[in-house]
Tab-separated table of C-alpha atoms in Angstrom:
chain	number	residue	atom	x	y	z
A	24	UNK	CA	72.286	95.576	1.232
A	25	UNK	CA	72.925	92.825	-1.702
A	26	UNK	CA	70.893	94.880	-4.191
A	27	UNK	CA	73.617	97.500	-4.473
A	28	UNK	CA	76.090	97.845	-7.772
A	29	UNK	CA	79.461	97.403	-8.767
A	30	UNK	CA	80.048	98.682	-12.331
A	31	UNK	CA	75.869	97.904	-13.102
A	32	UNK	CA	76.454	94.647	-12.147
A	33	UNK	CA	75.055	92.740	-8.663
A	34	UNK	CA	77.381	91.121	-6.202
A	35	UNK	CA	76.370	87.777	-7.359
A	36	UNK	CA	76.783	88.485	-10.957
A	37	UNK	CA	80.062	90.289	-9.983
A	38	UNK	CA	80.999	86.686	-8.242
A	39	UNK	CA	79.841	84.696	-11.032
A	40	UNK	CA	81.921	86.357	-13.740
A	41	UNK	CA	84.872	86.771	-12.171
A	42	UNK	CA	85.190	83.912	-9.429
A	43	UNK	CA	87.227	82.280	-11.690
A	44	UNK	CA	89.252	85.102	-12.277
A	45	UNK	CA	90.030	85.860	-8.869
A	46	UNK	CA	90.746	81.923	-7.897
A	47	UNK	CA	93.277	81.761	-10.888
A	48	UNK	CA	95.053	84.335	-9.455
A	49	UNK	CA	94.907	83.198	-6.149
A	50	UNK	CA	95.986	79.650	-6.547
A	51	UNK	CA	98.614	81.123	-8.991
A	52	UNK	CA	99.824	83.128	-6.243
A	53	UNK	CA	99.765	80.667	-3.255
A	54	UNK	CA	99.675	77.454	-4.921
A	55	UNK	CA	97.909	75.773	-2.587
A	56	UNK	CA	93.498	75.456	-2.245
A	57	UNK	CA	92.854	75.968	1.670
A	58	UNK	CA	95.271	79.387	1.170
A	59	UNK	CA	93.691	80.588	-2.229
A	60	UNK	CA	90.248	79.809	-0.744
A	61	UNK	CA	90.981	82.247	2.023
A	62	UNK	CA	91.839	84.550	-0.049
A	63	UNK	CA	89.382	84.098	-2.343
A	64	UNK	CA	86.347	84.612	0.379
A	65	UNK	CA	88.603	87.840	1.375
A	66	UNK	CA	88.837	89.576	-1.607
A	67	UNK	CA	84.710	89.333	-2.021
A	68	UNK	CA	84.416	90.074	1.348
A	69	UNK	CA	86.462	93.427	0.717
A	70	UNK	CA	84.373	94.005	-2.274
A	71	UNK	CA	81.349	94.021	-0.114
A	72	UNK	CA	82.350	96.101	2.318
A	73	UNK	CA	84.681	98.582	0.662
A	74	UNK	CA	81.921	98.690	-1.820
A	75	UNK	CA	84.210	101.231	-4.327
A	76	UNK	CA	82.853	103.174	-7.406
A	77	UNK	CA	84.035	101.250	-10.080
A	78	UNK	CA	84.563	103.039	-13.825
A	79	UNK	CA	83.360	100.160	-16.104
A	80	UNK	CA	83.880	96.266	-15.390
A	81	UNK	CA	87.237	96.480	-16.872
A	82	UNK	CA	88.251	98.670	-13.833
A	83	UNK	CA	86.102	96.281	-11.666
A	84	UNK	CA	88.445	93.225	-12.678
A	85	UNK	CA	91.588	95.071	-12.844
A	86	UNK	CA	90.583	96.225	-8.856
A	87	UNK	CA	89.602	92.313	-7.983
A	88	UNK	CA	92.826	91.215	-9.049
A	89	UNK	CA	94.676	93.509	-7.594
A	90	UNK	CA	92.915	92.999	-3.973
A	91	UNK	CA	93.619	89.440	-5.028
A	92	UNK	CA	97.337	89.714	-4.937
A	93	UNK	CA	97.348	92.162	-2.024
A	94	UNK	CA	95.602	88.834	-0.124
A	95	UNK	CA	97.499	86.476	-1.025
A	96	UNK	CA	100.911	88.771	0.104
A	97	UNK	CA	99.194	89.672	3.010
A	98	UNK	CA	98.367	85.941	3.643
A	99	UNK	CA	102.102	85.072	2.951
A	100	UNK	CA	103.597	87.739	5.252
A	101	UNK	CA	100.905	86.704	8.127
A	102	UNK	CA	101.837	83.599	7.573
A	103	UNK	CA	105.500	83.451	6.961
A	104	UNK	CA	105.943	80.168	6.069
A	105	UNK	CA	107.411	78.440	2.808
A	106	UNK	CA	105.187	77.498	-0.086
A	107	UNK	CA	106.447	74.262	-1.994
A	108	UNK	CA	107.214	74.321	-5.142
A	109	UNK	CA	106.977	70.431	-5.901
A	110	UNK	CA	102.936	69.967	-4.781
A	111	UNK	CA	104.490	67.610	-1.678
A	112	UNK	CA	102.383	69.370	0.977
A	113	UNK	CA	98.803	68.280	1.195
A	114	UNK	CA	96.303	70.382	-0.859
A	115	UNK	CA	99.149	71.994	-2.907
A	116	UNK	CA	98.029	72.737	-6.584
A	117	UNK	CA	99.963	70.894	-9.090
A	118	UNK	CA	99.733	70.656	-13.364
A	119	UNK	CA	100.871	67.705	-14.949
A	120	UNK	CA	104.146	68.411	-17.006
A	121	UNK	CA	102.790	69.266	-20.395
A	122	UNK	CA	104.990	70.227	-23.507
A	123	UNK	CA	102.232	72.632	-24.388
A	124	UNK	CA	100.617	73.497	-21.343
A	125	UNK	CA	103.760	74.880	-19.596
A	126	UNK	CA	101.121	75.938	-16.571
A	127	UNK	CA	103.343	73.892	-14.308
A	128	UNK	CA	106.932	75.751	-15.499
A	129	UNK	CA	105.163	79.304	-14.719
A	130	UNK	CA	104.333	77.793	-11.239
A	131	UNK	CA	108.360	77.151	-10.613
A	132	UNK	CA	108.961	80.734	-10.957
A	133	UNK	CA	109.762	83.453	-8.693
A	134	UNK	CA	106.396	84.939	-7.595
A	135	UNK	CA	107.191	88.444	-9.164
A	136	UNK	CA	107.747	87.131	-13.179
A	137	UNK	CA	104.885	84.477	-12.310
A	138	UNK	CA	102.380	87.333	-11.405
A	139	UNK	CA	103.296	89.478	-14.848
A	140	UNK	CA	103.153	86.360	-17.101
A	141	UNK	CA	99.980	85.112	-15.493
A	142	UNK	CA	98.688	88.454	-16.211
A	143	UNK	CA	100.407	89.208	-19.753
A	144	UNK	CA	99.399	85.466	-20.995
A	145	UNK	CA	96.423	84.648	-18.958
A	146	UNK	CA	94.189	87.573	-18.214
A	147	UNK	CA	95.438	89.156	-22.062
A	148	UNK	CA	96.565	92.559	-20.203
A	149	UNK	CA	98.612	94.862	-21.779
A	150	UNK	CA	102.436	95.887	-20.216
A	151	UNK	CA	100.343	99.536	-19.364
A	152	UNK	CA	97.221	97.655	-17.467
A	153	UNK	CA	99.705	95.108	-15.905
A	154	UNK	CA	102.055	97.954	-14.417
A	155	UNK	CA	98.745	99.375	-13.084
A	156	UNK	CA	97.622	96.725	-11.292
A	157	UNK	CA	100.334	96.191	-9.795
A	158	UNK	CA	102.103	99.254	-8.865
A	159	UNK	CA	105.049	99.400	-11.081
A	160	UNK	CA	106.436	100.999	-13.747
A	161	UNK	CA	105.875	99.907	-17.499
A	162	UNK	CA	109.836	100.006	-18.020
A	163	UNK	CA	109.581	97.310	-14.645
A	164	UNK	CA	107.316	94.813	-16.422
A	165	UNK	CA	108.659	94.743	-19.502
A	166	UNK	CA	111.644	93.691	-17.411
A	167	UNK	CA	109.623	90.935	-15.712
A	168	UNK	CA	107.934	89.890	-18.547
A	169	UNK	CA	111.619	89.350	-20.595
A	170	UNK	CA	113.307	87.465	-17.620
A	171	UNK	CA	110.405	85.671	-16.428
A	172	UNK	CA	110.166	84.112	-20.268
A	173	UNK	CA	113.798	83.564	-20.396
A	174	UNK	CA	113.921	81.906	-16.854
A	175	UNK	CA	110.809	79.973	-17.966
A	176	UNK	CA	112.064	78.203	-20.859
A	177	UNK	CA	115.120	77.159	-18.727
A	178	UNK	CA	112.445	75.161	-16.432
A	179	UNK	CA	110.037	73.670	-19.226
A	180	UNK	CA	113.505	73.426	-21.881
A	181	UNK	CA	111.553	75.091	-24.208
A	182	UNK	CA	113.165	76.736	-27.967
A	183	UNK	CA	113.801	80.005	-28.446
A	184	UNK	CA	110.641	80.736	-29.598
A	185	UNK	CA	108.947	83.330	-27.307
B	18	UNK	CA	105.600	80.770	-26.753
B	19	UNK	CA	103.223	80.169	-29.512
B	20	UNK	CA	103.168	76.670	-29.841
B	21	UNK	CA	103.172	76.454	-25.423
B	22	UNK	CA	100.361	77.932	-23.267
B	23	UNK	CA	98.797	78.191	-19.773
B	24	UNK	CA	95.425	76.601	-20.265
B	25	UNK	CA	95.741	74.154	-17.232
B	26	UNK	CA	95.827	77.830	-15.357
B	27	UNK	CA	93.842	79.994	-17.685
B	28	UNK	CA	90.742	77.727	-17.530
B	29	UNK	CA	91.088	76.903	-13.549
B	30	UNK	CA	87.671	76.581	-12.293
B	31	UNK	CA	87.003	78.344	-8.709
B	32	UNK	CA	85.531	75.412	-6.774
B	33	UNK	CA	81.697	75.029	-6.402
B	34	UNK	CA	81.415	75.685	-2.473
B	35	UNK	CA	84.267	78.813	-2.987
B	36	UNK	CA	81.229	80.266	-4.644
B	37	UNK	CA	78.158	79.514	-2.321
B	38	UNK	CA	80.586	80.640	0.435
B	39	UNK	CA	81.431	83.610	-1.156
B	40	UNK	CA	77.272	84.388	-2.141
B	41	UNK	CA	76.835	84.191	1.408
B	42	UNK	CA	78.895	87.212	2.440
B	43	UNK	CA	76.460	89.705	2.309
B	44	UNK	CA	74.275	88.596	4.294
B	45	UNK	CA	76.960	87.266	6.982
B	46	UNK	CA	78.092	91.071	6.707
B	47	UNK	CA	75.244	92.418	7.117
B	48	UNK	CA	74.327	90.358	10.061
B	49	UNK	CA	77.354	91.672	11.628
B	50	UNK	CA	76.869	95.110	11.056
B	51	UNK	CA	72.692	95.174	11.540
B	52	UNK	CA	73.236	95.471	15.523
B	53	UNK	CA	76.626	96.193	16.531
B	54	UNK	CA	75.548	95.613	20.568
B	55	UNK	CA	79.241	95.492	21.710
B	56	UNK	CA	79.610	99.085	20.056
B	57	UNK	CA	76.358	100.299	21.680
B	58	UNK	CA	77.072	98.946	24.968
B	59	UNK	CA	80.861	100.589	25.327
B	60	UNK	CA	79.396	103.839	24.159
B	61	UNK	CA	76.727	103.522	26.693
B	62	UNK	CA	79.219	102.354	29.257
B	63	UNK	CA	81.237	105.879	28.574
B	64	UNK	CA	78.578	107.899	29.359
B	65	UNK	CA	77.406	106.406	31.804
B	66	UNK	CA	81.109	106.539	33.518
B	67	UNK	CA	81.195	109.961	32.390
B	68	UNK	CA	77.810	111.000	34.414
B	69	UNK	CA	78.495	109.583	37.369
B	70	UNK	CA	82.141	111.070	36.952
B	71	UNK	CA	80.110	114.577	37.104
B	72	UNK	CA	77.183	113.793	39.449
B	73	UNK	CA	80.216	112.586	41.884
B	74	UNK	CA	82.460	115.980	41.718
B	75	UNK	CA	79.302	118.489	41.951
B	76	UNK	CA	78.071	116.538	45.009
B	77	UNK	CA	81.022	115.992	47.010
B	78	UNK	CA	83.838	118.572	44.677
B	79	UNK	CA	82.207	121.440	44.804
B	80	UNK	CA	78.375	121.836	45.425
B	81	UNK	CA	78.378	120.550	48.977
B	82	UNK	CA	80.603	122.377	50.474
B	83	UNK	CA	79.306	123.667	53.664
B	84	UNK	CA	80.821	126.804	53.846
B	85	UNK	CA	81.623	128.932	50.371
B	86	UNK	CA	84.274	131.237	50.798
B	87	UNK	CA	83.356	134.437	48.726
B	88	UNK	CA	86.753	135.658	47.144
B	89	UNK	CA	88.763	134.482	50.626
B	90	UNK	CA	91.212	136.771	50.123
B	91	UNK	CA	89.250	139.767	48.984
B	92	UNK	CA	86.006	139.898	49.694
B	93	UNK	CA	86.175	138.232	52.716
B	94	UNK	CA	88.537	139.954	54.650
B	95	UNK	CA	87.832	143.407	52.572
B	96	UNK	CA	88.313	145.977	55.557
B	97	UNK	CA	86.794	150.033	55.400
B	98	UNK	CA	87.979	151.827	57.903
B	99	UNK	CA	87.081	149.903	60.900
B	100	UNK	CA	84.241	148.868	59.395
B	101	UNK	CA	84.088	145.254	58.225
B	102	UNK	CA	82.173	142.466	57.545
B	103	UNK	CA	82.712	138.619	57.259
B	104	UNK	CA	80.332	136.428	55.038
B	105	UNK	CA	79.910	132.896	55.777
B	106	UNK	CA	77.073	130.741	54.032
B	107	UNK	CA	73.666	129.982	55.312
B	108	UNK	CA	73.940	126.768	55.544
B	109	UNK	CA	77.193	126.663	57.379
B	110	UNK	CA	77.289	124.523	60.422
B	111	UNK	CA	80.559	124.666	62.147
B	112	UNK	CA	80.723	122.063	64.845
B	113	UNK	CA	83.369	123.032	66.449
B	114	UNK	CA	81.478	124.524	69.884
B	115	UNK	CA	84.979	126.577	70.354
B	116	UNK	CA	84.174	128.724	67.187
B	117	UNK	CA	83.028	132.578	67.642
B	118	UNK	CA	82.022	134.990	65.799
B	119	UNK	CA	84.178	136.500	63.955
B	120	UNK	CA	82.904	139.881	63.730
B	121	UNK	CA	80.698	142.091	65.796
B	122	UNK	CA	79.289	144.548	64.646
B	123	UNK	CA	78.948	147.754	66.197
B	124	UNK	CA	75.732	147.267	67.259
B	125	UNK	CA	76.767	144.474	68.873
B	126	UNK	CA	75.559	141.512	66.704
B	127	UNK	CA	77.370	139.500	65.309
B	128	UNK	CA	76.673	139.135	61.080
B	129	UNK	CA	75.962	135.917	59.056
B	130	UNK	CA	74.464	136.114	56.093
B	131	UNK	CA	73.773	133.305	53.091
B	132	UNK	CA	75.915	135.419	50.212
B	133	UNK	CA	78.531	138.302	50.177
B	134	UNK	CA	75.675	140.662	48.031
B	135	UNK	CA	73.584	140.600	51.449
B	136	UNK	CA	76.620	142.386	53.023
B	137	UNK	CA	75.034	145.867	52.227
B	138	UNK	CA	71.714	144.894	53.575
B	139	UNK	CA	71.793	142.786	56.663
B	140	UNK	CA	73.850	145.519	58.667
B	141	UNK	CA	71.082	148.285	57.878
B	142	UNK	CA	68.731	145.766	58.964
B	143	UNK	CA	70.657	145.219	62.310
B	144	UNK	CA	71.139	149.217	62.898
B	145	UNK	CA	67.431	149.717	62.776
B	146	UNK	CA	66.616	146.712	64.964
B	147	UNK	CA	68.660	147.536	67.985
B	148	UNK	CA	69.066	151.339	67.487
B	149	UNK	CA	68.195	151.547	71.351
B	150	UNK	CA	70.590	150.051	72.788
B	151	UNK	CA	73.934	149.810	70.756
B	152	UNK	CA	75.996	148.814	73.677
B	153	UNK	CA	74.515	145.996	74.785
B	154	UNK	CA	75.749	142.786	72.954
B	155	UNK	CA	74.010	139.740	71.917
B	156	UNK	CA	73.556	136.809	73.457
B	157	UNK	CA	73.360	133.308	71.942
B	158	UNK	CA	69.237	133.552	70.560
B	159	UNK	CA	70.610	136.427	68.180
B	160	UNK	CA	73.381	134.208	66.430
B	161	UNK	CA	71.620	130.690	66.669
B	162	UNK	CA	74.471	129.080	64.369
B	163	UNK	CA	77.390	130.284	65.651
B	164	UNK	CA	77.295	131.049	69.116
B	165	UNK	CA	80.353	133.526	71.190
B	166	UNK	CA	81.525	131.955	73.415
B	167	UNK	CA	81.939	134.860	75.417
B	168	UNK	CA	79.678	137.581	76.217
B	169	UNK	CA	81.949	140.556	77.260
B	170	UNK	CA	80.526	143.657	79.419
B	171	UNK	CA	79.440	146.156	77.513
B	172	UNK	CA	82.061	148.545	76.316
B	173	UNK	CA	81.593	152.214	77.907
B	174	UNK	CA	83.717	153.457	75.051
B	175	UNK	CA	81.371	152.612	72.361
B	176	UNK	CA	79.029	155.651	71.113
B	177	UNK	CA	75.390	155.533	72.058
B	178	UNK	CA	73.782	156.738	69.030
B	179	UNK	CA	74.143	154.422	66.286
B	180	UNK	CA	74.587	155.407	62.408
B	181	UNK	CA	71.263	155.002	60.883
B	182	UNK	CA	71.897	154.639	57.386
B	183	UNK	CA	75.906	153.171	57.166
B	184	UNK	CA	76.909	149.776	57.734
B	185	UNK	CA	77.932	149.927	61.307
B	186	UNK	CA	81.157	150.064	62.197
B	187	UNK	CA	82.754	146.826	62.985
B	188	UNK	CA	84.089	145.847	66.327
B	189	UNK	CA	87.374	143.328	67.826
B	190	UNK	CA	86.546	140.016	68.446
B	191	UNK	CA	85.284	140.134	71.879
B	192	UNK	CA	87.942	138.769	74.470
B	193	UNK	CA	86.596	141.580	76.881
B	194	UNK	CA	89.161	143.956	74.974
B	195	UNK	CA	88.248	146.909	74.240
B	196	UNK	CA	89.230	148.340	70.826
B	197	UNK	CA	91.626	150.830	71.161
B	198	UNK	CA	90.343	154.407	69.293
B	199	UNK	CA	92.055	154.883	65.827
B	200	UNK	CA	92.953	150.969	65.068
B	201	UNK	CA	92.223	149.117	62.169
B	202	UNK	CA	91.302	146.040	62.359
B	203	UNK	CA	92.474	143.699	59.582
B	204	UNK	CA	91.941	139.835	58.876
B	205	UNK	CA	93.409	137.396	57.002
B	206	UNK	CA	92.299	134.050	55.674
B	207	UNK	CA	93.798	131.571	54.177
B	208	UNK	CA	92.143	127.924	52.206
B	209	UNK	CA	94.309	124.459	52.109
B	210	UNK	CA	94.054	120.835	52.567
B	211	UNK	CA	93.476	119.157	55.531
B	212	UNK	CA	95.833	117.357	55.035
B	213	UNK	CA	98.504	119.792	55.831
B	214	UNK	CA	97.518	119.951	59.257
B	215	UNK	CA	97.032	117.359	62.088
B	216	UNK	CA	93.267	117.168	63.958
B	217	UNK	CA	93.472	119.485	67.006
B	218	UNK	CA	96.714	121.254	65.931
B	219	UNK	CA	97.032	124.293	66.755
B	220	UNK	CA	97.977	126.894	63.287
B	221	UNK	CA	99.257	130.231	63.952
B	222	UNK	CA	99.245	133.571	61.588
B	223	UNK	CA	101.723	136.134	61.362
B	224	UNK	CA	101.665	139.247	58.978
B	225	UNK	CA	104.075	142.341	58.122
B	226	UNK	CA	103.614	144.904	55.638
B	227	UNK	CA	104.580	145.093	52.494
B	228	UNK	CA	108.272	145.841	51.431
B	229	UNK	CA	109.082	145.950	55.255
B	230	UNK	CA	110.956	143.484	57.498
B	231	UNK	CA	109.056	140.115	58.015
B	232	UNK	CA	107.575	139.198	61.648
B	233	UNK	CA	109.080	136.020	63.598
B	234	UNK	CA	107.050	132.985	63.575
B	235	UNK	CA	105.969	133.410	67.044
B	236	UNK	CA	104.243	130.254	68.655
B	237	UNK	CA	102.236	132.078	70.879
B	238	UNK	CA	98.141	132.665	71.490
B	239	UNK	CA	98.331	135.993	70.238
B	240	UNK	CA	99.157	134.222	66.738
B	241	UNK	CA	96.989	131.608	66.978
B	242	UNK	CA	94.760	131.594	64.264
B	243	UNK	CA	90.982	129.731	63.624
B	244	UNK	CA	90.033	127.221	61.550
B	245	UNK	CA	87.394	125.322	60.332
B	246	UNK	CA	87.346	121.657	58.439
B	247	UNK	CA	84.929	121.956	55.496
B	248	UNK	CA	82.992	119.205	54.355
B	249	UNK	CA	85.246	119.055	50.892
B	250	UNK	CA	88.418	118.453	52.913
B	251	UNK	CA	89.662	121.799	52.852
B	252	UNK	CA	90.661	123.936	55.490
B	253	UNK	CA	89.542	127.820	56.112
B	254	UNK	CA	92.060	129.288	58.371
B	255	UNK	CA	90.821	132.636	59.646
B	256	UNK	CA	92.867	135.308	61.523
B	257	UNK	CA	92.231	138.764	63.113
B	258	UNK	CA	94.578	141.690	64.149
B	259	UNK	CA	94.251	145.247	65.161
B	260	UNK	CA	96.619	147.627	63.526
B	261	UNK	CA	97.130	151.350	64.244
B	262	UNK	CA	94.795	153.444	61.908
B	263	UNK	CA	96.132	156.054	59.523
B	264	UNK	CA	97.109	159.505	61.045
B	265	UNK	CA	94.364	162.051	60.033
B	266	UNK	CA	90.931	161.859	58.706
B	267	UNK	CA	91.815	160.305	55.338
B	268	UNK	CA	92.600	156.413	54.768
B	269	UNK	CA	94.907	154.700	53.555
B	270	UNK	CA	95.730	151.494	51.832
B	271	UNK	CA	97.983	149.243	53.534
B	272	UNK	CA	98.560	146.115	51.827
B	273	UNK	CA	100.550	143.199	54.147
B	274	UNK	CA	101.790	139.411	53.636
B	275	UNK	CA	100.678	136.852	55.871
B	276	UNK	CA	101.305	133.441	56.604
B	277	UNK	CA	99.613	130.465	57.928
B	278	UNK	CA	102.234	127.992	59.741
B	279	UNK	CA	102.028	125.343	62.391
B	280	UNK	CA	103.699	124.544	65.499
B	281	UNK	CA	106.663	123.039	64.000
B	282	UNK	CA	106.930	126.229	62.077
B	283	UNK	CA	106.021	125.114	58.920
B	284	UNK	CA	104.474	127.100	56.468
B	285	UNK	CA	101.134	126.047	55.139
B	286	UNK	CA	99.787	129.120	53.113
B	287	UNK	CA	101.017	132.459	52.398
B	288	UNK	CA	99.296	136.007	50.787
B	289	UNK	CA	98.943	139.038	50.597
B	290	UNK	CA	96.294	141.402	51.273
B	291	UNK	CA	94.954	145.143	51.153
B	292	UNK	CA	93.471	146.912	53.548
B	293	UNK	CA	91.988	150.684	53.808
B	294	UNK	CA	92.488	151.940	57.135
């Protein structure tokens, strides 16, 4: 059962390339380690057993993080209970308040303009590839992506040089 | 945003034992999903149900029945003439000591055979064994099963030579009547629960033909009708009547409604039925 393929690759190489990928977007997501864990172990877990044809490993990552954010909603709605934004509650994932490293300002946001600037900024995808992955229209992240900048430089106080 | 960035997020390390945990899903799955036992077992359990579901209704529904009614209404009570015969199963047992025959023959035996397609046969049979004396009726050795409980005198009326090659023609129920020349003798039967009758109640029949005026429900012995509890909880309700026979040589097909009621005068089966006479 573990010698079978996704995109060429093994499961273990698939979770030793993108591990990190999927836990960013986790923790992004939840803010908080014992949640994004779950839904870290989840989305492999899905991987596993869905076991889908994958393209090329650009469609493999684009499906990981997708099935990442899926989790981590799911977990939310199961869940129903408030994430912090200030890193009070034990285990909560907090970034020191850099003036370059604005990690911590893109945490304060609404999870909708965090997910497309995590994506735009962090994983380099394009408006197209971001809308894809998850389920909206171009015109819709473009949106995101110009409020969620706007309302991010009101938390970090940042110029007007986005 | 050129001179900010996300590094702190971009270059977030999943932990060390996310990993391992993770590396250990497929063989966790696979454990899982070697030997599903629970699924095995509850299909097993199904069938299982589902076999003794069907080994219970052909034992006690349907294939122990100790008496199989051939087409009740048809076959059964078919009536040629005054010729007519009654099939009952082999194996049938009544143990009611009360019941009689319910036809005899005009040989004078009465007929029981295993299956309605031995109709044609068995009376042949009987014609040739007692062709000698036609007039003299059975006693109990000839109908071990189903004994009469009375023997009448032998009828002076009935004709001495019998008919070799046609099924005799059959004769009243014996209550030391004789049967009158030109009737037709008819019979109606009738299956239903036994629950729709009390043990030892007495059930009565009355009949009327077709498209004419209905009979009373009388609550007398010439309506009383026979019936025998079957093994399956059912109920065969059996009555006999003489009718006047068609003028002239020809017959004719009479067709009547019946009904099975009790003393109370409820109704507990209805039908109709043909009859050539």
């Amino acid at each position: 059962m573990t010698d079978r393929a996704f995109a060429g690759m093994s499961y273990d190489a698939v979770l030793q390339k993108y591990a990190d990928t999927v836990a960013g977007v986790c923790v992004m997501r939840l803010q908080n380690w014992a949640d994004a864990e779950d839904c870290f172990q989840n989305t492999f877990i899905k991987l596993f057993q869905k076991s889908p044809e994958f393209r090329s490993e650009a469609h493999l990552k684009a499906w990981l993080i997708r099935v990442a954010i899926n989790e981590c909603r799911n977990y939310i709605s199961k869940n129903r209970r408030f994430l912090p934004l200030d890193g009070l509650e034990q285990g909560a994932v907090s970034f020191h308040e850099d003036e370059r490293d604005i990690s911590w300002a893109l945490m304060r946001l609404e999870p909708k303009y965090r997910e497309a600037l995590y994506l735009y900024h962090c994983e380099e995808y394009k408006v197209n590839e971001i809308a894809q992955i998850l389920g909206k229209n171009p015109n819709t992240v473009k949106s995101l992506l110009k409020r969620g900048r706007e309302k991010l430089k009101l938390i970090y106080g940042g110029e007007k040089d986005g | 945003m050129d001179k900010h960035n996300f590094d702190s997020l971009k270059n977030l390390k999943a932990p060390r034992e996310w990993i391992e945990k993770a590396a250990l899903i497929p063989e966790s799955t696979e454990k899982r999903c070697a030997f599903p036992l629970y699924r095995v077992t509850a299909a097993a359990s199904v069938v299982l149900v589902a076999l003794i579901g069907l080994s219970a209704f052909l034992l006690f529904g349907r294939g122990q029945a100790p008496i199989t009614v051939q087409n009740a209404t048809t076959a059964e009570t078919r009536a040629i003439g005054n010729a007519e015969t009654v099939g009952v199963t082999e194996d049938s047992k009544p143990t009611d000591a009360a019941v009689s025959p319910t036809r005899a023959s005009q040989a004078g035996s009465t007929e029981f055979f295993a299956d309605s397609t031995e109709a044609p046969a068995k009376p042949a049979q009987h014609a040739t064994e007692k062709p000698a004396d036609p007039t003299v009726y059975p006693t109990a050795p000839s109908a071990p099963t189903v004994a009469p409980t009375e023997v009448p005198p032998a009828p002076t009326v009935l004709p001495t030579t019998p008919p070799p090659t046609t099924p005799p023609a059959a004769e009243a129920p014996t209550d030391g009547m004789e049967v009158p020349a030109g009737d037709g003798e008819i019979s109606f039967s009738a299956v239903f629960s036994s629950t729709l009758i009390g043990e030892g109640e007495p059930l009565y029949c009355t009949f009327w033909e077709q498209d004419h005026y209905a009979s009373s429900m009388a609550i007398d012995d010439d309506h009383k009708a026979r019936y025998f509890i079957l093994k399956n909880g059912m109920v065969l309700a059996m009555y006999e009547a003489l009718v006047p026979a068609s003028a002239g040589d020809d017959p004719h097909e009479y067709t009547y409604e019946y009904i099975f009621y009790n003393s109370r005068g409820q109704v507990i089966a209805r039908g109709t039925e043909s009859f050539i006479i």
